Coordinates of C-alpha atoms in Angstrom, one line a residue:
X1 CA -52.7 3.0 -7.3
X2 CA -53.3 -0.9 -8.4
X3 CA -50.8 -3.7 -6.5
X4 CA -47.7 -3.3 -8.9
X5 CA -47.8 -7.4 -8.2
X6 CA -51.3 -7.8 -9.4
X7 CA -50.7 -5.6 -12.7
X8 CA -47.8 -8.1 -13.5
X9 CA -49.9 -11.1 -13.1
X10 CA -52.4 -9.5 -15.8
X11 CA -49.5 -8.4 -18.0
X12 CA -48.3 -11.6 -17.9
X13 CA -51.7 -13.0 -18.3
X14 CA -52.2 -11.1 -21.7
X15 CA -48.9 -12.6 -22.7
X16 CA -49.6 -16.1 -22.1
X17 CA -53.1 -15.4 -24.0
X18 CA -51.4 -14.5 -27.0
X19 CA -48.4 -16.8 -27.2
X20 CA -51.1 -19.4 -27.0
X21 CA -53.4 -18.3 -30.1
X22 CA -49.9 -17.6 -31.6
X23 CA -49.3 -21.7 -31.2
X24 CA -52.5 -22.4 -32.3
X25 CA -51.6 -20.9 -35.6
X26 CA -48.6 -22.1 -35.7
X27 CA -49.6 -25.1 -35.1
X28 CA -52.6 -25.0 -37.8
X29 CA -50.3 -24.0 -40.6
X30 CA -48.0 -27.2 -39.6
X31 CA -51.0 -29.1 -40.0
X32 CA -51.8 -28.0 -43.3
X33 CA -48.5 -27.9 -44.6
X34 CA -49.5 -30.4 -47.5
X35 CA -53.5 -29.6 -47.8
X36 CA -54.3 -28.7 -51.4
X37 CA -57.3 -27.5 -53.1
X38 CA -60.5 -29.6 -53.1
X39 CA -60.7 -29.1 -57.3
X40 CA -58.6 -28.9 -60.5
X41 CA -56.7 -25.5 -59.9
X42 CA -58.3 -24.7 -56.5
X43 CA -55.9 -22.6 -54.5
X44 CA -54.8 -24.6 -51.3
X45 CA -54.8 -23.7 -47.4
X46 CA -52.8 -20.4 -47.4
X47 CA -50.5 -19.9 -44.1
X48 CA -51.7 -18.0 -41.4
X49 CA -50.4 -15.2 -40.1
X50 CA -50.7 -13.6 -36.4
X51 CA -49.7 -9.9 -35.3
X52 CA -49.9 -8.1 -31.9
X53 CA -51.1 -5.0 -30.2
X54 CA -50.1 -3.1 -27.2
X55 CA -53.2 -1.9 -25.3
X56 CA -53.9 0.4 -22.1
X57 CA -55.4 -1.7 -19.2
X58 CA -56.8 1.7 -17.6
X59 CA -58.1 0.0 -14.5
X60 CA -54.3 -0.5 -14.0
X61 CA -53.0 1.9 -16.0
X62 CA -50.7 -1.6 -17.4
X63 CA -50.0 -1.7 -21.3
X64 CA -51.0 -5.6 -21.9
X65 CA -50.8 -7.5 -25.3
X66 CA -53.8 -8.4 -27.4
X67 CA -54.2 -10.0 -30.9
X68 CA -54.6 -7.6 -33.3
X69 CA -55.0 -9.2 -36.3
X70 CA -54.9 -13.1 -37.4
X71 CA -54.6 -12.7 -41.0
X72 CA -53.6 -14.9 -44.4
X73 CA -49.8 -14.8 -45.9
X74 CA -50.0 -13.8 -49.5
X75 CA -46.9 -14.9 -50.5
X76 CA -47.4 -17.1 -53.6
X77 CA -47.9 -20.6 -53.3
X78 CA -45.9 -23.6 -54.6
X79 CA -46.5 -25.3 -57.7
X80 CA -45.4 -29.3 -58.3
X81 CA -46.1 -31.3 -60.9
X82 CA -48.2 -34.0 -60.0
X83 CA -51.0 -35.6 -62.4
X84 CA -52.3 -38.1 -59.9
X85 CA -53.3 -35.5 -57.6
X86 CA -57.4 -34.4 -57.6
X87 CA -56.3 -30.8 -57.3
X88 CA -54.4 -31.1 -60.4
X89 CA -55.0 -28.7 -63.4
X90 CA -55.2 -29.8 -67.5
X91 CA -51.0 -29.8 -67.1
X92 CA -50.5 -31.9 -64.1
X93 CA -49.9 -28.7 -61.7
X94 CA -51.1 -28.9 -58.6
X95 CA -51.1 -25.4 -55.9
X96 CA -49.8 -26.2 -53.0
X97 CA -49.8 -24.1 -49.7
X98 CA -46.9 -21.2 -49.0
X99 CA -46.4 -22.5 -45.8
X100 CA -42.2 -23.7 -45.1
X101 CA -42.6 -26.0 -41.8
X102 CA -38.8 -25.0 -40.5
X103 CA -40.1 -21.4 -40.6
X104 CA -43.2 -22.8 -38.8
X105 CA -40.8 -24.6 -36.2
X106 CA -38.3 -21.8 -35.8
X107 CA -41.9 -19.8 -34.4
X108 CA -43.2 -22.2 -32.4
X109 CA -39.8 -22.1 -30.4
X110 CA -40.0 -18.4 -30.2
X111 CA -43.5 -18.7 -28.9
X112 CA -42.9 -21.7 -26.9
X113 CA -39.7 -19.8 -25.4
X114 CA -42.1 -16.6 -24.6
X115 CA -45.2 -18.5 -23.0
X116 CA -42.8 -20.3 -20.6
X117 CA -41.5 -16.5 -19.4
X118 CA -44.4 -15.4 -19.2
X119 CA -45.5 -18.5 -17.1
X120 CA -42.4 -18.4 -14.9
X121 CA -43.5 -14.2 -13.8
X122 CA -47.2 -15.1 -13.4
X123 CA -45.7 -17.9 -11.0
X124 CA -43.5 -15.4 -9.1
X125 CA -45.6 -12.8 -8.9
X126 CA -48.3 -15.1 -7.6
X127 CA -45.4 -16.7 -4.8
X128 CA -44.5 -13.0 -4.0
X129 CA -48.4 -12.4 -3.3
X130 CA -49.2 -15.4 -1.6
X131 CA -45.7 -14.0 0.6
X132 CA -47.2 -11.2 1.3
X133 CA -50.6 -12.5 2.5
X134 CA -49.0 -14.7 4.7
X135 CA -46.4 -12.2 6.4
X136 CA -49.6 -9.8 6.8
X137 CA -51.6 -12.5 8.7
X138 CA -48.9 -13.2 11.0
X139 CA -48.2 -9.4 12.1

C-alpha cells in the first residue's frame, strides 16, 4: 500500500496542475476581452472554456484531476456599432468576443482560492513527511 502522505502530495499536485491551466485561460480570455476580427465581418476571439476529469492514479490507487477538455464558448457574440473599426461590416457592425470580464474575475478567484488549498496540503503533507524522516533517523 502507497504512503497515504505521498498519494496526497500527488493529489494535490494534479490540483495545482489544473487550477493553473485553468488561470491561464482565464487569464487569456481577459486578455482578449476586446480583440476583434482581423476583417470586415470576421468573427472575433471566442472565450475559452476549461472542464475537468477525475482519473485513477493506479500506482496509488489515488483518483487525481486532469484537464479534460479546453474548449471554445459558443455563446453568441456581441455586436456594437462602430464604423471606424477595420472589423466593421457594410453597416458599421463590428463582432466582438462573448467573453464578460466580471465572469472572468469571479473565476479567477475561484481558481485562485483552489490553487492556494491545494498549495497549503502539498505544504503539509510535505512538513508531515519531512516529520517523519526526521523522527525515524533519530530512533
Amino acid at each position: 500500500m502507497p504512503d497515504p502522505l505521498q498519494a496526497t502530495l500527488r493529489i494535490a499536485g494534479s490540483g495545482l496542475e489544473a487550477q493553473s491551466v485553468r488561470l491561464r485561460v482565464i487569464s487569456e480570455n481577459i486578455a482578449n476581452a476586446q480583440s476583434t476580427g482581423d476583417t470586415p465581418g470576421a468573427d472575433p476571439y471566442a472565450r475559452q472554456t476549461i472542464s475537468f476529469d477525475s482519473v485513477l492514479d493506479r500506482s496509488l490507487g489515488v483518483p487525481l484531476v486532469e484537464i479534460k477538455t479546453i474548449g471554445r464558448d459558443d455563446a453568441p457574440f456581441k455586436v456594437e456599432h462602430d464604423p471606424g473599426n477595420p472589423a466593421a461590416d457594410a453597416g458599421g457592425f463590428v463582432k466582438m468576443p462573448n467573453v464578460d470580464v466580471l465572469t472572468e474575475l469571479a473565476d479567477m478567484r475561484e481558481a485562485n482560492r483552489t490553487y492556494e488549498a491545494n498549495l497549503q496540503v502539498a505544504k503539509q503533507s510535505a512538513e508531515l513527511l519531512g516529520q517523519t524522516v526526521s523522527l525515524l533517523k533519530d530512533a
